[in-house]
mmCIF file of C-alpha atoms and ligand atoms in Angstrom:
data_model
loop_
_atom_site.group_PDB
_atom_site.id
_atom_site.type_symbol
_atom_site.label_atom_id
_atom_site.label_comp_id
_atom_site.label_asym_id
_atom_site.label_seq_id
_atom_site.Cartn_x
_atom_site.Cartn_y
_atom_site.Cartn_z
ATOM 1 C CA UNK A 1 -49.136 86.212 51.300
ATOM 2 C CA UNK A 2 -51.175 87.721 48.422
ATOM 3 C CA UNK A 3 -55.298 87.175 48.650
ATOM 4 C CA UNK A 4 -56.557 85.985 45.320
ATOM 5 C CA UNK A 5 -59.846 87.680 44.896
ATOM 6 C CA UNK A 6 -62.727 84.929 45.221
ATOM 7 C CA UNK A 7 -65.712 84.490 43.214
ATOM 8 C CA UNK A 8 -68.803 85.810 45.084
ATOM 9 C CA UNK A 9 -71.002 83.121 46.907
ATOM 10 C CA UNK A 10 -74.745 83.790 46.040
ATOM 11 C CA UNK A 11 -76.905 81.492 48.176
ATOM 12 C CA UNK A 12 -79.362 84.001 48.233
ATOM 13 C CA UNK A 13 -81.819 81.810 46.120
ATOM 14 C CA UNK A 14 -81.835 79.175 43.257
ATOM 15 C CA UNK A 15 -83.069 82.210 41.033
ATOM 16 C CA UNK A 16 -79.601 83.650 40.804
ATOM 17 C CA UNK A 17 -79.088 81.342 38.471
ATOM 18 C CA UNK A 18 -77.249 82.359 34.985
ATOM 19 C CA UNK A 19 -77.307 80.734 31.414
ATOM 20 C CA UNK A 20 -74.226 78.572 30.950
ATOM 21 C CA UNK A 21 -72.484 78.756 27.381
ATOM 22 C CA UNK A 22 -73.932 75.767 25.999
ATOM 23 C CA UNK A 23 -77.546 77.231 27.158
ATOM 24 C CA UNK A 24 -76.673 80.467 25.361
ATOM 25 C CA UNK A 25 -75.643 78.601 22.455
ATOM 26 C CA UNK A 26 -79.049 76.482 22.304
ATOM 27 C CA UNK A 27 -80.913 80.104 22.485
ATOM 28 C CA UNK A 28 -78.896 81.706 19.833
ATOM 29 C CA UNK A 29 -80.061 78.809 17.257
ATOM 30 C CA UNK A 30 -83.263 78.806 18.029
ATOM 31 C CA UNK A 31 -85.658 78.695 15.193
ATOM 32 C CA UNK A 32 -88.406 81.329 16.051
ATOM 33 C CA UNK A 33 -91.885 82.435 15.013
ATOM 34 C CA UNK A 34 -94.730 84.458 16.233
ATOM 35 C CA UNK A 35 -96.258 82.419 19.493
ATOM 36 C CA UNK A 36 -99.245 84.251 19.602
ATOM 37 C CA UNK A 37 -100.266 82.455 16.368
ATOM 38 C CA UNK A 38 -99.049 79.590 17.858
ATOM 39 C CA UNK A 39 -96.000 79.172 15.395
ATOM 40 C CA UNK A 40 -92.783 79.314 17.447
ATOM 41 C CA UNK A 41 -91.266 75.930 16.600
ATOM 42 C CA UNK A 42 -89.169 76.002 19.607
ATOM 43 C CA UNK A 43 -91.981 76.931 21.911
ATOM 44 C CA UNK A 44 -94.099 74.114 20.759
ATOM 45 C CA UNK A 45 -91.528 71.869 21.353
ATOM 46 C CA UNK A 46 -90.781 72.953 25.124
ATOM 47 C CA UNK A 47 -94.564 72.761 25.818
ATOM 48 C CA UNK A 48 -94.634 68.985 24.370
ATOM 49 C CA UNK A 49 -91.485 67.872 26.179
ATOM 50 C CA UNK A 50 -92.692 69.591 29.578
ATOM 51 C CA UNK A 51 -96.415 67.873 29.150
ATOM 52 C CA UNK A 52 -94.671 64.622 28.347
ATOM 53 C CA UNK A 53 -92.305 65.124 31.639
ATOM 54 C CA UNK A 54 -94.980 65.591 34.216
ATOM 55 C CA UNK A 55 -97.300 63.142 32.142
ATOM 56 C CA UNK A 56 -100.365 65.627 31.101
ATOM 57 C CA UNK A 57 -101.642 66.333 27.568
ATOM 58 C CA UNK A 58 -100.612 69.759 26.942
ATOM 59 C CA UNK A 59 -98.673 72.615 28.471
ATOM 60 C CA UNK A 60 -98.299 76.380 28.135
ATOM 61 C CA UNK A 61 -95.084 78.507 28.484
ATOM 62 C CA UNK A 62 -95.854 81.573 30.658
ATOM 63 C CA UNK A 63 -93.040 84.241 31.692
ATOM 64 C CA UNK A 64 -92.793 83.515 35.597
ATOM 65 C CA UNK A 65 -93.892 80.919 38.059
ATOM 66 C CA UNK A 66 -96.055 83.688 39.445
ATOM 67 C CA UNK A 67 -97.989 83.977 36.035
ATOM 68 C CA UNK A 68 -98.297 80.548 35.794
ATOM 69 C CA UNK A 69 -100.265 80.378 39.448
ATOM 70 C CA UNK A 70 -102.376 83.341 38.932
ATOM 71 C CA UNK A 71 -103.418 81.926 35.732
ATOM 72 C CA UNK A 72 -104.475 78.807 37.217
ATOM 73 C CA UNK A 73 -105.943 80.732 39.729
ATOM 74 C CA UNK A 74 -108.102 82.709 37.583
ATOM 75 C CA UNK A 75 -109.137 79.974 35.170
ATOM 76 C CA UNK A 76 -110.299 77.448 38.044
ATOM 77 C CA UNK A 77 -112.469 79.894 39.843
ATOM 78 C CA UNK A 78 -114.648 82.918 39.668
ATOM 79 C CA UNK A 79 -114.305 85.903 41.793
ATOM 80 C CA UNK A 80 -115.805 86.131 45.168
ATOM 81 C CA UNK A 81 -114.531 82.357 45.636
ATOM 82 C CA UNK A 82 -112.182 80.728 48.124
ATOM 83 C CA UNK A 83 -108.898 79.104 47.239
ATOM 84 C CA UNK A 84 -107.384 76.817 50.055
ATOM 85 C CA UNK A 85 -103.749 77.325 50.381
ATOM 86 C CA UNK A 86 -101.347 77.006 52.896
ATOM 87 C CA UNK A 87 -100.562 79.789 54.927
ATOM 88 C CA UNK A 88 -97.209 80.295 54.067
ATOM 89 C CA UNK A 89 -96.798 79.549 50.763
ATOM 90 C CA UNK A 90 -95.899 81.630 47.334
ATOM 91 C CA UNK A 91 -99.228 82.544 46.475
ATOM 92 C CA UNK A 92 -99.975 83.810 49.903
ATOM 93 C CA UNK A 93 -96.973 85.549 50.574
ATOM 94 C CA UNK A 94 -95.010 86.244 47.569
ATOM 95 C CA UNK A 95 -97.544 87.053 44.757
ATOM 96 C CA UNK A 96 -98.492 90.938 46.153
ATOM 97 C CA UNK A 97 -102.313 89.815 46.462
ATOM 98 C CA UNK A 98 -102.564 89.098 42.980
ATOM 99 C CA UNK A 99 -105.077 86.551 43.849
ATOM 100 C CA UNK A 100 -107.345 89.179 45.492
ATOM 101 C CA UNK A 101 -106.451 91.735 42.754
ATOM 102 C CA UNK A 102 -106.402 89.811 39.501
ATOM 103 C CA UNK A 103 -108.931 86.706 40.328
ATOM 104 C CA UNK A 104 -110.962 88.267 42.502
ATOM 105 C CA UNK A 105 -110.586 85.284 45.056
ATOM 106 C CA UNK A 106 -110.308 85.247 48.741
ATOM 107 C CA UNK A 107 -107.507 83.085 50.307
ATOM 108 C CA UNK A 108 -108.107 80.588 53.144
ATOM 109 C CA UNK A 109 -105.069 79.808 54.932
ATOM 110 C CA UNK A 110 -104.475 76.672 56.663
ATOM 111 C CA UNK A 111 -101.562 76.620 58.673
ATOM 112 C CA UNK A 112 -98.960 73.706 57.370
ATOM 113 C CA UNK A 113 -96.006 71.815 59.167
ATOM 114 C CA UNK A 114 -93.104 72.918 57.210
ATOM 115 C CA UNK A 115 -95.538 74.216 54.703
ATOM 116 C CA UNK A 116 -97.144 70.888 54.377
ATOM 117 C CA UNK A 117 -101.313 70.470 54.762
ATOM 118 C CA UNK A 118 -102.769 67.319 55.989
ATOM 119 C CA UNK A 119 -105.901 65.939 54.473
ATOM 120 C CA UNK A 120 -107.975 66.418 57.483
ATOM 121 C CA UNK A 121 -106.742 69.842 57.817
ATOM 122 C CA UNK A 122 -107.647 70.483 53.970
ATOM 123 C CA UNK A 123 -111.271 68.803 54.530
ATOM 124 C CA UNK A 124 -111.877 71.137 57.733
ATOM 125 C CA UNK A 125 -111.179 74.024 55.637
ATOM 126 C CA UNK A 126 -113.986 73.281 52.919
ATOM 127 C CA UNK A 127 -116.725 75.359 53.210
ATOM 128 C CA UNK A 128 -120.353 74.075 53.135
ATOM 129 C CA UNK A 129 -122.496 74.260 50.200
ATOM 130 C CA UNK A 130 -125.316 76.557 51.431
ATOM 131 C CA UNK A 131 -126.736 79.813 50.860
ATOM 132 C CA UNK A 132 -124.619 82.163 52.990
ATOM 133 C CA UNK A 133 -121.397 80.587 53.041
ATOM 134 C CA UNK A 134 -118.351 81.734 50.488
ATOM 135 C CA UNK A 135 -117.577 78.869 48.036
ATOM 136 C CA UNK A 136 -114.776 76.764 48.322
ATOM 137 C CA UNK A 137 -113.157 76.332 44.204
ATOM 138 C CA UNK A 138 -109.637 75.321 44.507
ATOM 139 C CA UNK A 139 -106.817 73.696 46.571
ATOM 140 C CA UNK A 140 -103.392 74.507 46.099
ATOM 141 C CA UNK A 141 -100.505 72.741 47.131
ATOM 142 C CA UNK A 142 -96.597 73.827 46.821
ATOM 143 C CA UNK A 143 -93.999 70.998 46.509
ATOM 144 C CA UNK A 144 -91.504 71.644 47.337
ATOM 145 C CA UNK A 145 -92.344 74.261 49.986
ATOM 146 C CA UNK A 146 -90.391 77.205 49.645
ATOM 147 C CA UNK A 147 -91.229 79.035 53.081
ATOM 148 C CA UNK A 148 -91.597 75.399 54.649
ATOM 149 C CA UNK A 149 -87.765 75.035 53.716
ATOM 150 C CA UNK A 150 -87.708 73.225 50.465
ATOM 151 C CA UNK A 151 -90.206 70.528 52.204
ATOM 152 C CA UNK A 152 -91.166 67.519 49.594
ATOM 153 C CA UNK A 153 -94.865 66.685 50.165
ATOM 154 C CA UNK A 154 -95.465 62.742 50.664
ATOM 155 C CA UNK A 155 -97.314 61.222 47.879
ATOM 156 C CA UNK A 156 -99.335 59.419 50.393
ATOM 157 C CA UNK A 157 -100.285 62.962 51.864
ATOM 158 C CA UNK A 158 -101.316 64.357 48.366
ATOM 159 C CA UNK A 159 -103.142 61.141 47.498
ATOM 160 C CA UNK A 160 -105.077 61.551 50.819
ATOM 161 C CA UNK A 161 -105.884 65.383 49.983
ATOM 162 C CA UNK A 162 -106.607 64.368 46.121
ATOM 163 C CA UNK A 163 -109.481 61.857 47.989
ATOM 164 C CA UNK A 164 -110.698 64.565 49.757
ATOM 165 C CA UNK A 165 -111.255 66.960 46.569
ATOM 166 C CA UNK A 166 -112.836 64.263 44.611
ATOM 167 C CA UNK A 167 -115.256 63.558 47.324
ATOM 168 C CA UNK A 168 -115.827 67.679 47.423
ATOM 169 C CA UNK A 169 -115.661 67.888 43.594
ATOM 170 C CA UNK A 170 -113.080 70.289 43.771
ATOM 171 C CA UNK A 171 -109.779 71.167 41.459
ATOM 172 C CA UNK A 172 -106.632 70.842 42.604
ATOM 173 C CA UNK A 173 -103.472 73.156 41.583
ATOM 174 C CA UNK A 174 -99.713 72.496 42.171
ATOM 175 C CA UNK A 175 -97.132 75.075 42.675
ATOM 176 C CA UNK A 176 -94.433 73.108 41.469
ATOM 177 C CA UNK A 177 -91.746 75.770 40.888
ATOM 178 C CA UNK A 178 -89.325 73.369 42.408
ATOM 179 C CA UNK A 179 -91.176 70.174 41.277
ATOM 180 C CA UNK A 180 -87.992 68.597 40.030
ATOM 181 C CA UNK A 181 -86.168 69.100 43.346
ATOM 182 C CA UNK A 182 -88.957 66.969 44.932
ATOM 183 C CA UNK A 183 -88.748 64.558 42.239
ATOM 184 C CA UNK A 184 -85.135 63.806 42.360
ATOM 185 C CA UNK A 185 -85.040 64.028 46.241
ATOM 186 C CA UNK A 186 -88.095 61.489 46.510
ATOM 187 C CA UNK A 187 -87.598 59.213 43.785
ATOM 188 C CA UNK A 188 -91.431 59.791 43.024
ATOM 189 C CA UNK A 189 -91.943 60.708 38.993
ATOM 190 C CA UNK A 190 -93.006 64.299 37.898
ATOM 191 C CA UNK A 191 -95.928 62.346 36.187
ATOM 192 C CA UNK A 192 -96.916 60.167 39.936
ATOM 193 C CA UNK A 193 -97.132 63.872 41.380
ATOM 194 C CA UNK A 194 -98.563 65.539 38.785
ATOM 195 C CA UNK A 195 -101.503 62.368 38.058
ATOM 196 C CA UNK A 196 -103.217 64.282 41.486
ATOM 197 C CA UNK A 197 -103.664 67.664 40.333
ATOM 198 C CA UNK A 198 -105.795 69.460 37.265
ATOM 199 C CA UNK A 199 -103.201 71.825 36.748
ATOM 200 C CA UNK A 200 -99.274 71.728 37.321
ATOM 201 C CA UNK A 201 -96.631 74.547 37.161
ATOM 202 C CA UNK A 202 -93.051 74.391 37.332
ATOM 203 C CA UNK A 203 -90.040 76.776 36.544
ATOM 204 C CA UNK A 204 -87.775 76.761 34.253
ATOM 205 C CA UNK A 205 -85.660 79.345 35.649
ATOM 206 C CA UNK A 206 -84.533 78.554 39.564
ATOM 207 C CA UNK A 207 -82.553 75.383 39.854
ATOM 208 C CA UNK A 208 -83.160 74.181 36.142
ATOM 209 C CA UNK A 209 -80.945 77.339 35.148
ATOM 210 C CA UNK A 210 -83.229 79.114 32.621
ATOM 211 C CA UNK A 211 -83.037 82.520 32.150
ATOM 212 C CA UNK A 212 -87.249 82.765 32.454
ATOM 213 C CA UNK A 213 -90.010 81.000 32.029
ATOM 214 C CA UNK A 214 -92.625 78.298 33.507
ATOM 215 C CA UNK A 215 -94.888 76.109 32.285
ATOM 216 C CA UNK A 216 -98.531 75.455 33.116
ATOM 217 C CA UNK A 217 -99.575 71.801 32.286
ATOM 218 C CA UNK A 218 -103.161 70.273 32.498
ATOM 219 C CA UNK A 219 -104.991 67.286 30.820
ATOM 220 C CA UNK A 220 -107.790 69.441 30.240
ATOM 221 C CA UNK A 221 -107.680 71.248 26.722
ATOM 222 C CA UNK A 222 -110.788 73.375 27.261
ATOM 223 C CA UNK A 223 -109.289 74.450 30.522
ATOM 224 C CA UNK A 224 -105.840 75.288 28.643
ATOM 225 C CA UNK A 225 -107.293 77.255 26.125
ATOM 226 C CA UNK A 226 -109.432 79.666 28.863
ATOM 227 C CA UNK A 227 -105.835 80.223 30.690
ATOM 228 C CA UNK A 228 -104.459 80.837 26.840
ATOM 229 C CA UNK A 229 -106.907 83.588 26.951
ATOM 230 C CA UNK A 230 -106.132 84.988 30.173
ATOM 231 C CA UNK A 231 -102.817 84.667 29.560
ATOM 232 C CA UNK A 232 -103.180 87.281 26.636
ATOM 233 C CA UNK A 233 -105.421 89.294 28.970
ATOM 234 C CA UNK A 234 -102.785 89.603 31.911
ATOM 235 C CA UNK A 235 -99.878 90.513 29.060
ATOM 236 C CA UNK A 236 -98.005 87.391 29.317
ATOM 237 C CA UNK A 237 -98.294 86.257 25.742
ATOM 238 C CA UNK A 238 -95.116 86.399 24.287
ATOM 239 C CA UNK A 239 -94.004 86.652 20.372
ATOM 240 C CA UNK A 240 -90.722 85.153 18.936
ATOM 241 C CA UNK A 241 -90.121 83.378 23.122
ATOM 242 C CA UNK A 242 -88.242 80.502 21.138
ATOM 243 C CA UNK A 243 -85.148 81.938 22.211
ATOM 244 C CA UNK A 244 -86.576 81.916 25.816
ATOM 245 C CA UNK A 245 -88.055 78.358 25.065
ATOM 246 C CA UNK A 246 -84.853 76.832 23.759
ATOM 247 C CA UNK A 247 -83.000 77.704 27.083
ATOM 248 C CA UNK A 248 -86.323 75.613 28.790
ATOM 249 C CA UNK A 249 -85.622 72.968 26.553
ATOM 250 C CA UNK A 250 -81.708 72.635 27.242
ATOM 251 C CA UNK A 251 -82.651 73.047 31.192
ATOM 252 C CA UNK A 252 -85.258 70.120 30.873
ATOM 253 C CA UNK A 253 -82.435 67.751 29.078
ATOM 254 C CA UNK A 254 -79.363 68.907 31.100
ATOM 255 C CA UNK A 255 -80.108 70.250 34.365
ATOM 256 C CA UNK A 256 -82.998 68.007 36.026
ATOM 257 C CA UNK A 257 -80.637 65.059 37.774
ATOM 258 C CA UNK A 258 -77.641 67.363 38.714
ATOM 259 C CA UNK A 259 -80.308 68.907 41.245
ATOM 260 C CA UNK A 260 -79.222 65.999 43.340
ATOM 261 C CA UNK A 261 -75.668 67.872 43.622
ATOM 262 C CA UNK A 262 -77.632 70.698 44.851
ATOM 263 C CA UNK A 263 -79.197 68.533 47.607
ATOM 264 C CA UNK A 264 -76.019 67.137 48.477
ATOM 265 C CA UNK A 265 -74.285 70.352 49.266
ATOM 266 C CA UNK A 266 -77.228 71.573 51.347
ATOM 267 C CA UNK A 267 -76.828 68.696 53.407
ATOM 268 C CA UNK A 268 -73.018 69.353 53.200
ATOM 269 C CA UNK A 269 -73.454 72.941 54.588
ATOM 270 C CA UNK A 270 -75.762 71.753 57.081
ATOM 271 C CA UNK A 271 -73.550 69.546 58.596
ATOM 272 C CA UNK A 272 -70.942 72.111 58.672
ATOM 273 C CA UNK A 273 -72.971 74.893 60.184
ATOM 274 C CA UNK A 274 -73.990 72.360 63.026
ATOM 275 C CA UNK A 275 -70.434 72.666 64.286
ATOM 276 C CA UNK A 276 -70.408 76.335 64.372
ATOM 277 C CA UNK A 277 -70.545 77.795 67.770
ATOM 278 C CA UNK A 278 -73.596 80.733 67.367
ATOM 279 C CA UNK A 279 -75.630 78.792 64.703
ATOM 280 C CA UNK A 280 -78.640 76.706 65.546
ATOM 281 C CA UNK A 281 -79.414 74.464 62.407
ATOM 282 C CA UNK A 282 -81.147 70.998 62.707
ATOM 283 C CA UNK A 283 -79.838 69.231 59.489
ATOM 284 C CA UNK A 284 -83.049 66.766 59.544
ATOM 285 C CA UNK A 285 -84.984 69.658 58.137
ATOM 286 C CA UNK A 286 -82.912 69.813 55.175
ATOM 287 C CA UNK A 287 -84.917 67.927 52.411
ATOM 288 C CA UNK A 288 -83.795 69.502 49.068
ATOM 289 C CA UNK A 289 -81.742 72.618 48.026
ATOM 290 C CA UNK A 290 -83.194 75.280 50.792
ATOM 291 C CA UNK A 291 -81.939 75.556 54.494
ATOM 292 C CA UNK A 292 -82.564 77.748 57.348
ATOM 293 C CA UNK A 293 -80.650 78.647 60.199
ATOM 294 C CA UNK A 294 -80.562 80.628 63.271
ATOM 295 C CA UNK A 295 -77.751 83.111 64.352
ATOM 296 C CA UNK A 296 -77.896 82.663 68.155
ATOM 297 C CA UNK A 297 -76.712 84.785 71.237
ATOM 298 C CA UNK A 298 -77.554 88.517 71.267
ATOM 299 C CA UNK A 299 -74.802 90.014 69.164
ATOM 300 C CA UNK A 300 -76.441 89.788 65.920
ATOM 301 C CA UNK A 301 -79.865 90.227 63.934
ATOM 302 C CA UNK A 302 -80.242 88.366 61.100
ATOM 303 C CA UNK A 303 -80.231 91.079 58.910
ATOM 304 C CA UNK A 304 -77.073 92.446 60.588
ATOM 305 C CA UNK A 305 -75.523 88.908 60.158
ATOM 306 C CA UNK A 306 -76.072 88.905 56.594
ATOM 307 C CA UNK A 307 -74.693 92.715 55.805
ATOM 308 C CA UNK A 308 -71.645 91.384 57.443
ATOM 309 C CA UNK A 309 -71.052 88.776 55.162
ATOM 310 C CA UNK A 310 -71.528 90.708 52.195
ATOM 311 C CA UNK A 311 -67.878 92.146 52.180
ATOM 312 C CA UNK A 312 -66.565 88.600 52.621
ATOM 313 C CA UNK A 313 -68.063 87.906 49.358
ATOM 314 C CA UNK A 314 -70.903 85.403 50.847
ATOM 315 C CA UNK A 315 -74.829 86.312 49.901
ATOM 316 C CA UNK A 316 -77.434 85.323 51.980
ATOM 317 C CA UNK A 317 -81.296 85.910 52.984
ATOM 318 C CA UNK A 318 -82.299 87.273 56.349
ATOM 319 C CA UNK A 319 -86.145 85.830 56.796
ATOM 320 C CA UNK A 320 -86.652 86.699 60.294
ATOM 321 C CA UNK A 321 -85.251 88.240 63.334
ATOM 322 C CA UNK A 322 -82.767 85.708 63.895
ATOM 323 C CA UNK A 323 -83.209 83.259 60.638
ATOM 324 C CA UNK A 324 -81.213 82.893 57.734
ATOM 325 C CA UNK A 325 -81.980 81.171 54.480
ATOM 326 C CA UNK A 326 -79.429 79.751 52.245
ATOM 327 C CA UNK A 327 -80.106 78.067 48.591
ATOM 328 C CA UNK A 328 -78.025 75.770 46.677
ATOM 329 C CA UNK A 329 -78.076 75.732 42.898
ATOM 330 C CA UNK A 330 -75.833 74.839 40.026
ATOM 331 C CA UNK A 331 -73.706 78.094 39.914
ATOM 332 C CA UNK A 332 -72.445 77.001 43.323
ATOM 333 C CA UNK A 333 -69.771 74.424 43.061
ATOM 334 C CA UNK A 334 -68.952 71.956 45.803
ATOM 335 C CA UNK A 335 -65.753 74.141 46.587
ATOM 336 C CA UNK A 336 -67.848 76.917 47.530
ATOM 337 C CA UNK A 337 -69.929 75.074 50.414
ATOM 338 C CA UNK A 338 -66.814 74.924 52.648
ATOM 339 C CA UNK A 339 -65.754 78.162 51.504
ATOM 340 C CA UNK A 340 -69.109 79.684 52.379
ATOM 341 C CA UNK A 341 -68.977 77.527 55.965
ATOM 342 C CA UNK A 342 -65.307 79.174 56.637
ATOM 343 C CA UNK A 343 -66.795 82.586 56.014
ATOM 344 C CA UNK A 344 -69.579 82.024 58.607
ATOM 345 C CA UNK A 345 -67.444 80.755 61.137
ATOM 346 C CA UNK A 346 -64.874 83.828 60.530
ATOM 347 C CA UNK A 347 -67.482 86.415 60.872
ATOM 348 C CA UNK A 348 -69.170 85.106 64.017
ATOM 349 C CA UNK A 349 -65.540 84.628 65.698
ATOM 350 C CA UNK A 350 -64.758 87.946 65.238
HETATM 351 C C1 LIG B 401 -90.118 81.297 42.633
HETATM 352 C C2 LIG B 401 -91.545 80.454 43.085
HETATM 353 C C3 LIG B 401 -92.421 80.822 42.435
HETATM 354 C C4 LIG B 401 -92.381 82.005 41.028
HETATM 355 O O1 LIG B 401 -91.878 82.749 41.156
HETATM 356 P P1 LIG B 401 -91.551 83.758 40.003
HETATM 357 O O2 LIG B 401 -90.448 84.556 40.641
HETATM 358 O O3 LIG B 401 -92.606 84.639 39.618
HETATM 359 O O4 LIG B 401 -90.715 83.096 38.706
HETATM 360 C C5 LIG B 401 -93.398 79.840 42.904
HETATM 361 N N1 LIG B 401 -93.679 79.273 43.881
HETATM 362 C C6 LIG B 401 -92.834 78.957 44.415
HETATM 363 C C7 LIG B 401 -93.006 78.186 45.382
HETATM 364 C C8 LIG B 401 -91.593 79.585 44.249
HETATM 365 O O5 LIG B 401 -90.622 79.522 45.042
#
């Protein structure tokens, strides 16, 4: 029997998706211009489409999700302000201290449950307005929550947090890197989530499959002009970016509804992993396309386990001493889910 080489199954992240031939075709045909002059017609179309999709008046194309978050943090605050944010959020963990280094703000971490804060927690984190307290300036939520396990914010929780924010006169920012995963999983429209936020960012790369780019959407045109100036200051203004914007437009048109497949694949993988001795997983915690599981028994650390899987053509991320993360995405077909589970079972069985 000869082994036919199988393609590598890459479940490290949905950031590893590559532009499809049809997306590349759209990129190759894109009309372009100088976007710093506002003259790239494809960027303009993407910004209009993205804004409409989340029910906001305007949007701005930026190179990455981190750029989107950081520009919003900078625009909503002044150095010395405090930003309320969940303790395991992307802004806290994975943006390399940019909030402090670039916006000059202090982050007030609120410990969430699977990444989700309650309105009571947020209210308790707001500083008193007196002469010696740091001033709270912004509340940030992340939906879906990455490190929480792809968790979807219940709309009622967002509404309750918004009521607290309004009472205290604070703006809200949504890190919606995976907003459309939340939309597809919950059936709540992007606009129904977004209406509670002053600014919303979402990624066109990740599960939507574009090679790069995020959008910042808002109803506040003055704020958007301020964000545009910071985008230039931060080095994020691009010229003939229509080539990337064309990929983003293609992603918005073709790759949103299919996120449901990724969610089904994640549930399927969780159900399979639950049957494998040596793996501990709670399938109830799989809301969208991200799943965490533990390797149990003293034999492996997560790092060693992930390294042992690599020669078998399966890539995962180790995220803790015994905890691994798998993320499903559009470059992972249905048959790869069973193959991934088999590889995991085989390596554990050795
Ligand atoms: C991926 C991600 C971002 C942005 O990441 P970039 O790599 O800068 O595009 C922001 N927030 C969350 C929750 C993410 O998962």
